[in-house]
PDB file of C-alpha atoms in Angstrom:
ATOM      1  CA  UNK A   1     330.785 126.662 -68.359  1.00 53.00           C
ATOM      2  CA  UNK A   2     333.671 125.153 -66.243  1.00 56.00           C
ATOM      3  CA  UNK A   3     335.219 128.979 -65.738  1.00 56.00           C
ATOM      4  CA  UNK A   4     331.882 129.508 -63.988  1.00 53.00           C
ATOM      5  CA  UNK A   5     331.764 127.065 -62.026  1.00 53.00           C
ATOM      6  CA  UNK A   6     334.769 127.561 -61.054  1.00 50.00           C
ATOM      7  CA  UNK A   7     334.123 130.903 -60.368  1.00 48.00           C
ATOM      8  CA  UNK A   8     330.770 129.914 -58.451  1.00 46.00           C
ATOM      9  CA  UNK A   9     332.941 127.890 -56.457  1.00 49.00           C
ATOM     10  CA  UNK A  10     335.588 130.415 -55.447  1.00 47.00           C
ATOM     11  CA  UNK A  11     332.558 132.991 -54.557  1.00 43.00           C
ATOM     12  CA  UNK A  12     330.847 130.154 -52.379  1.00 41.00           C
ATOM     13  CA  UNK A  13     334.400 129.511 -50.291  1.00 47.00           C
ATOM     14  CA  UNK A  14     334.695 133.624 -50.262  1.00 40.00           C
ATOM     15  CA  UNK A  15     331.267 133.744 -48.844  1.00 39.00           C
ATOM     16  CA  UNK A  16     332.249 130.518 -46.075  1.00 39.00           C
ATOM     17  CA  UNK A  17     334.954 132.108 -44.772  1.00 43.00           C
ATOM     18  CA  UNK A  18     333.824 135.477 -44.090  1.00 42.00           C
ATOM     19  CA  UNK A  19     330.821 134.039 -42.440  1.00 43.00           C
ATOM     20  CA  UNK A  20     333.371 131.569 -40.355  1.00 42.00           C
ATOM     21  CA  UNK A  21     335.810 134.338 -39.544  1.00 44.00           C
ATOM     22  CA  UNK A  22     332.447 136.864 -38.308  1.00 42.00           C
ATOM     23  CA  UNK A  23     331.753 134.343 -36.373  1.00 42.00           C
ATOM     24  CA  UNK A  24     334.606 133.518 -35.228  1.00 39.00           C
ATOM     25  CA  UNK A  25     335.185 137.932 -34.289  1.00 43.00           C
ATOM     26  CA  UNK A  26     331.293 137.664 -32.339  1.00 39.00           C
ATOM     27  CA  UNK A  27     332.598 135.013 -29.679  1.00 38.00           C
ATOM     28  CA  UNK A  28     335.856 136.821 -29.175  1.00 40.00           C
ATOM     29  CA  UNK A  29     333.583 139.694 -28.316  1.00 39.00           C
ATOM     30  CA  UNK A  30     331.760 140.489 -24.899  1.00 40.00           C
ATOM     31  CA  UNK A  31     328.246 138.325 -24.155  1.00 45.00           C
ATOM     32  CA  UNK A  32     326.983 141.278 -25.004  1.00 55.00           C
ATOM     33  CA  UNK A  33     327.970 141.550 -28.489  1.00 64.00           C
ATOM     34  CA  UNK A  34     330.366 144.291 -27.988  1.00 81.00           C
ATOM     35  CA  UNK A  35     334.171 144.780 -28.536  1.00 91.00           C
ATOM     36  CA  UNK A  36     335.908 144.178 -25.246  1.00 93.00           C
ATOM     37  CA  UNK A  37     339.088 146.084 -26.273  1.00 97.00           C
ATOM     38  CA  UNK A  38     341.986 146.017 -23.510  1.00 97.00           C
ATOM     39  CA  UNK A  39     345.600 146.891 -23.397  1.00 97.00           C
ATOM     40  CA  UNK A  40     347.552 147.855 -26.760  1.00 97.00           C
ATOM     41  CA  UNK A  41     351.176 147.372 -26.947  1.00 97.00           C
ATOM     42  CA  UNK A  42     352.962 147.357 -30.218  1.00 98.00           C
ATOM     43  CA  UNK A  43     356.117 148.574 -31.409  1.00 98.00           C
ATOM     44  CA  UNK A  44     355.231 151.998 -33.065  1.00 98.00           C
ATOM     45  CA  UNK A  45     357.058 154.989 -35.139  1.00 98.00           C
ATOM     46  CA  UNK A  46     357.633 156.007 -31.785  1.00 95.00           C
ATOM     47  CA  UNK A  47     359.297 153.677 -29.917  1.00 96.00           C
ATOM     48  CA  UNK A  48     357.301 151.046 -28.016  1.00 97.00           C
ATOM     49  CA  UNK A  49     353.349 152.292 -27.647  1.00 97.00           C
ATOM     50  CA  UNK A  50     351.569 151.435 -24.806  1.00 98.00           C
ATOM     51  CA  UNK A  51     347.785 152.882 -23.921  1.00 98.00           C
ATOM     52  CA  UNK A  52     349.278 152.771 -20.563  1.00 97.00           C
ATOM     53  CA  UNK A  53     351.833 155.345 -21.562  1.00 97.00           C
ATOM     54  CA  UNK A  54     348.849 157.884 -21.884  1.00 97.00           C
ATOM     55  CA  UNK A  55     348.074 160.690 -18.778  1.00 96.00           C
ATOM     56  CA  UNK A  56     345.044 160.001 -16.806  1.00 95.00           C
ATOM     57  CA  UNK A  57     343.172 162.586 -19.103  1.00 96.00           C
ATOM     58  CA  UNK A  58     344.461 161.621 -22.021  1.00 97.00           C
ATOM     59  CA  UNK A  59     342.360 158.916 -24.668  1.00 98.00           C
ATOM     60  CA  UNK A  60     343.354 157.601 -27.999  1.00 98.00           C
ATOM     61  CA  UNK A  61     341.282 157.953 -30.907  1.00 98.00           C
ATOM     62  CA  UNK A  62     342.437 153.713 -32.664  1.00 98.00           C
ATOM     63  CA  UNK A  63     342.351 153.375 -35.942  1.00 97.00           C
ATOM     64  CA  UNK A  64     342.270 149.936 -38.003  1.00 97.00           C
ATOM     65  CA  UNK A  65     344.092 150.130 -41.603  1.00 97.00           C
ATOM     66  CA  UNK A  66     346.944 149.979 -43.599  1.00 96.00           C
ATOM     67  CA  UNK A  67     348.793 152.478 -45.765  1.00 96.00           C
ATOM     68  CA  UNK A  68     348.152 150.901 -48.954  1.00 95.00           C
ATOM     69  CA  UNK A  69     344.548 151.263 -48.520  1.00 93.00           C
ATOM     70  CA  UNK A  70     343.062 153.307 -51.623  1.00 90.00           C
ATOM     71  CA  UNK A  71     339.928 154.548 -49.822  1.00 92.00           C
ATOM     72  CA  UNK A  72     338.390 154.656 -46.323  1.00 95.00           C
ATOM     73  CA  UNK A  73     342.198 155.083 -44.568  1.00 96.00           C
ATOM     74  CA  UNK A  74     342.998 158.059 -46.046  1.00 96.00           C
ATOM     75  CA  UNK A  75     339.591 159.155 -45.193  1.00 96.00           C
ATOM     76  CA  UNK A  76     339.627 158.573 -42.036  1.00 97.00           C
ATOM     77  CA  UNK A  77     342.997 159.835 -41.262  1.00 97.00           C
ATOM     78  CA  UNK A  78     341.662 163.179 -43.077  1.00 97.00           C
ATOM     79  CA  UNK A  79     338.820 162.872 -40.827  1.00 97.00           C
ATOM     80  CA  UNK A  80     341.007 162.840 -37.653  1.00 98.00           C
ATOM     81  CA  UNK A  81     343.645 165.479 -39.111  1.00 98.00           C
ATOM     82  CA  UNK A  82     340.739 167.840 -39.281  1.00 97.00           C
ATOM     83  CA  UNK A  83     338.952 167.424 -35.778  1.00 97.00           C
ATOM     84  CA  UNK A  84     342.396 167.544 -34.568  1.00 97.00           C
ATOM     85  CA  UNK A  85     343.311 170.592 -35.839  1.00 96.00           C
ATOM     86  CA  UNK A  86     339.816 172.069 -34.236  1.00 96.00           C
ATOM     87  CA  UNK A  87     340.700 171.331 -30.640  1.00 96.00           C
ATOM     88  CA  UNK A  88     342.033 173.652 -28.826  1.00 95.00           C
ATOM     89  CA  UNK A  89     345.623 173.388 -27.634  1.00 95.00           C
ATOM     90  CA  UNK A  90     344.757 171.727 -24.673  1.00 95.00           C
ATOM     91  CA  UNK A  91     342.171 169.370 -25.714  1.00 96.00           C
ATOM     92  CA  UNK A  92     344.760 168.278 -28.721  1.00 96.00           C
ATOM     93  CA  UNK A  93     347.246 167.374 -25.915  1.00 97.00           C
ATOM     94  CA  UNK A  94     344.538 165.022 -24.688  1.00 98.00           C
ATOM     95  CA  UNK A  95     343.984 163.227 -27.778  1.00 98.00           C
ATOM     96  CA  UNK A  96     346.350 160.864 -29.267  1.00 98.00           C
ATOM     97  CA  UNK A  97     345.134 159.661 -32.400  1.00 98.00           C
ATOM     98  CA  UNK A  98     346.647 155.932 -33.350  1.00 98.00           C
ATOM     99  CA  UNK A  99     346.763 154.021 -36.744  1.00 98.00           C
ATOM    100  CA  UNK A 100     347.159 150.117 -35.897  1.00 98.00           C
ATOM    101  CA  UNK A 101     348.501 149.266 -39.635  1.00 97.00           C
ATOM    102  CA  UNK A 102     346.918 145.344 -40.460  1.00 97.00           C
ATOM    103  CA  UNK A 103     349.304 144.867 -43.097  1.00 96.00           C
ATOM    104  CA  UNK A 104     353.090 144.233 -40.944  1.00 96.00           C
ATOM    105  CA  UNK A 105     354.090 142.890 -44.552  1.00 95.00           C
ATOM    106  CA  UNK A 106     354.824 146.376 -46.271  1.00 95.00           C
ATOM    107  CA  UNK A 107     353.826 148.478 -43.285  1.00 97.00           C
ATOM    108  CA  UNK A 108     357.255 148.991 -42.053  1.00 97.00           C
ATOM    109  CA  UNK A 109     357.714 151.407 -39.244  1.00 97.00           C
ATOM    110  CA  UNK A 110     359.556 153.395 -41.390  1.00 97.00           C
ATOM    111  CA  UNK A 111     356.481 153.139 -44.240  1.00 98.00           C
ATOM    112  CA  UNK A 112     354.037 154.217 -41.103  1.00 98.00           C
ATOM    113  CA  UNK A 113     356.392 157.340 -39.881  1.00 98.00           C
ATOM    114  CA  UNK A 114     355.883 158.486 -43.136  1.00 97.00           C
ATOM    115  CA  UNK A 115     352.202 157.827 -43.610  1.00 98.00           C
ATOM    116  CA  UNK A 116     351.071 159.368 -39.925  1.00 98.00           C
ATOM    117  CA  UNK A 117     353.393 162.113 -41.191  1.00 97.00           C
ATOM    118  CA  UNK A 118     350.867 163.463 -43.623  1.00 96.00           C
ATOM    119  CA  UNK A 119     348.680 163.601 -40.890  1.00 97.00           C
ATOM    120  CA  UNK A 120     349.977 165.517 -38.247  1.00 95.00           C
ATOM    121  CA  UNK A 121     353.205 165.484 -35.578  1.00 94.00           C
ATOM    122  CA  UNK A 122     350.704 163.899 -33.156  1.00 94.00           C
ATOM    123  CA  UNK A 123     349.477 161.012 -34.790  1.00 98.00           C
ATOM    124  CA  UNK A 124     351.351 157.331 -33.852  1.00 98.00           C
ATOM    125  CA  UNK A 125     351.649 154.739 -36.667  1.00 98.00           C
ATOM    126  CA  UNK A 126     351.682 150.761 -35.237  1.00 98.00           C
ATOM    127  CA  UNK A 127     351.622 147.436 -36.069  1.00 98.00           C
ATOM    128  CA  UNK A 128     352.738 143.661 -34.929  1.00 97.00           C
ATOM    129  CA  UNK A 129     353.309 140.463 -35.876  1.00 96.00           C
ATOM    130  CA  UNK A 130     350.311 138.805 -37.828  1.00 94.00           C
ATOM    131  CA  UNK A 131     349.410 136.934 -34.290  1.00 96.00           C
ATOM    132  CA  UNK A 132     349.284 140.405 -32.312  1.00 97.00           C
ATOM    133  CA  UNK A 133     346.955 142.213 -34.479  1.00 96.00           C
ATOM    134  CA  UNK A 134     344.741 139.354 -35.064  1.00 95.00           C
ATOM    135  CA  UNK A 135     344.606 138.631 -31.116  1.00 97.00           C
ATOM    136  CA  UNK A 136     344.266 142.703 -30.815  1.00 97.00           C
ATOM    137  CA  UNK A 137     341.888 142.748 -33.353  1.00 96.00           C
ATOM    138  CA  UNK A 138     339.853 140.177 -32.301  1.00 95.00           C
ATOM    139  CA  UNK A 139     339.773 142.025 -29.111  1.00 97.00           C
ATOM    140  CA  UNK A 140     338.181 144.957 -30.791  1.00 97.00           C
ATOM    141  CA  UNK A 141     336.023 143.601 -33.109  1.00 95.00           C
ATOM    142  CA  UNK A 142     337.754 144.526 -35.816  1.00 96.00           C
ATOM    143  CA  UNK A 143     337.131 141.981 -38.716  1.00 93.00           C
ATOM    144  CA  UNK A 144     339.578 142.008 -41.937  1.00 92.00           C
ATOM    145  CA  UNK A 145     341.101 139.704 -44.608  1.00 93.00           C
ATOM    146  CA  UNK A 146     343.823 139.510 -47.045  1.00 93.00           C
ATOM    147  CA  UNK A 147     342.386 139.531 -50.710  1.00 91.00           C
ATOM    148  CA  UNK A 148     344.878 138.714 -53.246  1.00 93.00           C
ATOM    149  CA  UNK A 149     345.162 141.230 -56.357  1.00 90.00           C
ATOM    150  CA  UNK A 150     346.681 138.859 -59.215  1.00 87.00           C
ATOM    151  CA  UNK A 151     346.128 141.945 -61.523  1.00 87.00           C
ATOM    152  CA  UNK A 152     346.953 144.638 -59.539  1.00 84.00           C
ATOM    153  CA  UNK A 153     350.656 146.423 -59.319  1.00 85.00           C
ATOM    154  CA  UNK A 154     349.153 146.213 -55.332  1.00 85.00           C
ATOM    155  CA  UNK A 155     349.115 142.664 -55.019  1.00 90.00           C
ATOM    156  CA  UNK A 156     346.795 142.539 -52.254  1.00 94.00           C
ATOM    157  CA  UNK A 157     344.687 144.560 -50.418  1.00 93.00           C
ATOM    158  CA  UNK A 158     343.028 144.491 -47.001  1.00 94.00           C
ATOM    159  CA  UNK A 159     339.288 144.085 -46.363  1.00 93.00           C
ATOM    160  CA  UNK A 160     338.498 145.771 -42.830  1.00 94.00           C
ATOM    161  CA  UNK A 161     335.901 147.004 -40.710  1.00 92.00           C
ATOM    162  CA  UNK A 162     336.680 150.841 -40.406  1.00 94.00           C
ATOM    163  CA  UNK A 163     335.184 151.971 -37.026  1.00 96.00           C
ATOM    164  CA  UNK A 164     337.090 154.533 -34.874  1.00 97.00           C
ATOM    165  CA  UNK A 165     337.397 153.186 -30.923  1.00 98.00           C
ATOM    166  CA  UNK A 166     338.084 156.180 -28.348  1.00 98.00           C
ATOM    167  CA  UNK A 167     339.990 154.857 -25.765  1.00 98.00           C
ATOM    168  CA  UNK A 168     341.298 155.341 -22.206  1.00 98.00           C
ATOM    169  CA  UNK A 169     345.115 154.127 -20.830  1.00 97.00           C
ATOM    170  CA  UNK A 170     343.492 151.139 -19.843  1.00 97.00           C
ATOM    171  CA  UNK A 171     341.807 149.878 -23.078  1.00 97.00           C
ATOM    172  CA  UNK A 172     338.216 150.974 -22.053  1.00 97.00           C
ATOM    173  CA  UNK A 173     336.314 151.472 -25.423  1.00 97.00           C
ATOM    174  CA  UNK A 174     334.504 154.932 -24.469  1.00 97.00           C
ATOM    175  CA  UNK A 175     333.067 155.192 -27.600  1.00 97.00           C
ATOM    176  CA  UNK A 176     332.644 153.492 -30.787  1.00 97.00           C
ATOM    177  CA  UNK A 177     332.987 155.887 -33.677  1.00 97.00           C
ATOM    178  CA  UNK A 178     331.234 154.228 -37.205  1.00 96.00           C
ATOM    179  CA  UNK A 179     332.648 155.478 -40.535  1.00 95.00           C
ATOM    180  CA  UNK A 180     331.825 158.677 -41.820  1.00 95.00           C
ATOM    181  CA  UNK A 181     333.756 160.884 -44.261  1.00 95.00           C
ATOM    182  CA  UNK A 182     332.508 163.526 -42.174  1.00 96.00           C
ATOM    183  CA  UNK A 183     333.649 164.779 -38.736  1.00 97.00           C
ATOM    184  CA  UNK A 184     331.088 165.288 -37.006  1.00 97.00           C
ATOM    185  CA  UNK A 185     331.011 162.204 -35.543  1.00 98.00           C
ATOM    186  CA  UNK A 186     334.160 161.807 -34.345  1.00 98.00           C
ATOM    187  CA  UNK A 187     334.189 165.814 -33.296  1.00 97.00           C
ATOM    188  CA  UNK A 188     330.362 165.372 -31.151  1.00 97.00           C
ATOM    189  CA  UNK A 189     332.199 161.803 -29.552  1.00 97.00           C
ATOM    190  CA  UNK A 190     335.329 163.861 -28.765  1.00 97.00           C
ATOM    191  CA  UNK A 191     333.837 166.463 -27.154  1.00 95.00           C
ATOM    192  CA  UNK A 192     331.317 164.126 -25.119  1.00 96.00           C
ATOM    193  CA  UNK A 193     335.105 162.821 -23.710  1.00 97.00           C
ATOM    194  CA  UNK A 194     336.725 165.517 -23.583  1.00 95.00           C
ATOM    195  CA  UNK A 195     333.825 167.766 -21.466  1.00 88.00           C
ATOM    196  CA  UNK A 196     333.879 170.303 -24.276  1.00 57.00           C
TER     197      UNK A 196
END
């Protein structure tokens, strides 16, 4: 009886603090409601990334996760990997897809190279101190958590919201890209960009 109330307990401050940190993410976000993403700078597999570093045709396809992740990540980086490999040359050189990594604890840059390796030559791998991806994060609407894994090898994982944000060089969110093991939408949202 006391193991479930303790439990009850644990599940009610769970429940508190997601609620407190949503609402905390929906007045970091535009009167509108939306994400008001902005400038990215973060030391990345390589060298320093900046969205100002991309050409004026160019967009990046941003990516919330972390390397550890057993699920939607890889997904999504699958996801990417394949509409990348169905633009044309051209169109590819005008796409730089980006995975902003919200676990700086183990994601080491040289734990990302490897990672966005898998992926493709084109794909950047970045992350910051705790206090840069939450401000970036907040920016973008992006809500996630630690969650502690006592009896996992893992340890911990990360809870986060798994949209895809297309980008320009000066932060512009272009398009909002929800979750989908699928391409399509990412492909039709790329092509809407890209005038294809």
């Amino acid at each position: 009886m006391k193991q479930q109330r303790i439990w009850a307990m644990g599940a009610l401050i769970v429940v508190v603090a997601l609620g407190g940190l949503f609402g905390y993410q929906q007045l970091r976000q535009q009167d509108d409601g939306n994400p008001r993403g902005g400038p990215v700078e973060l030391p990345s597999t390589q060298g320093d990334f900046s969205l100002t570093q991309l050409e004026d045709d160019q967009l990046a396809v941003l990516f919330f996760g972390y390397t550890y992740c057993p699920d939607v990540c890889p997904m999504s980086m699958a996801v990417m990997r394949q509409v990348m490999q169905g633009l044309d040359e051209e169109q590819r050189r005008r796409v730089v897809p980006v995975l902003v990594s919200l676990d700086p604890e183990r994601d080491t840059l040289e734990r990302l190279s490897e990672y966005v390796g898998y992926f493709g030559d084109d794909f950047v791998g970045a992350t910051g101190s705790q206090e840069q991806l939450e401000e970036l994060a907040g920016r973008y609407g992006v809500v996630w958590r630690r969650v502690e894994t006592p009896d996992s090898a893992m340890e911990y994982t990360i809870d986060h919201s798994s949209s895809l944000f297309l980008v320009d060089r000066e932060g512009t969110i272009l398009q909002r890209v929800l979750y989908s093991p699928t391409p399509h939408p990412l492909r039709a949202a790329l092509e809407q960009e890209l005038g294809g």
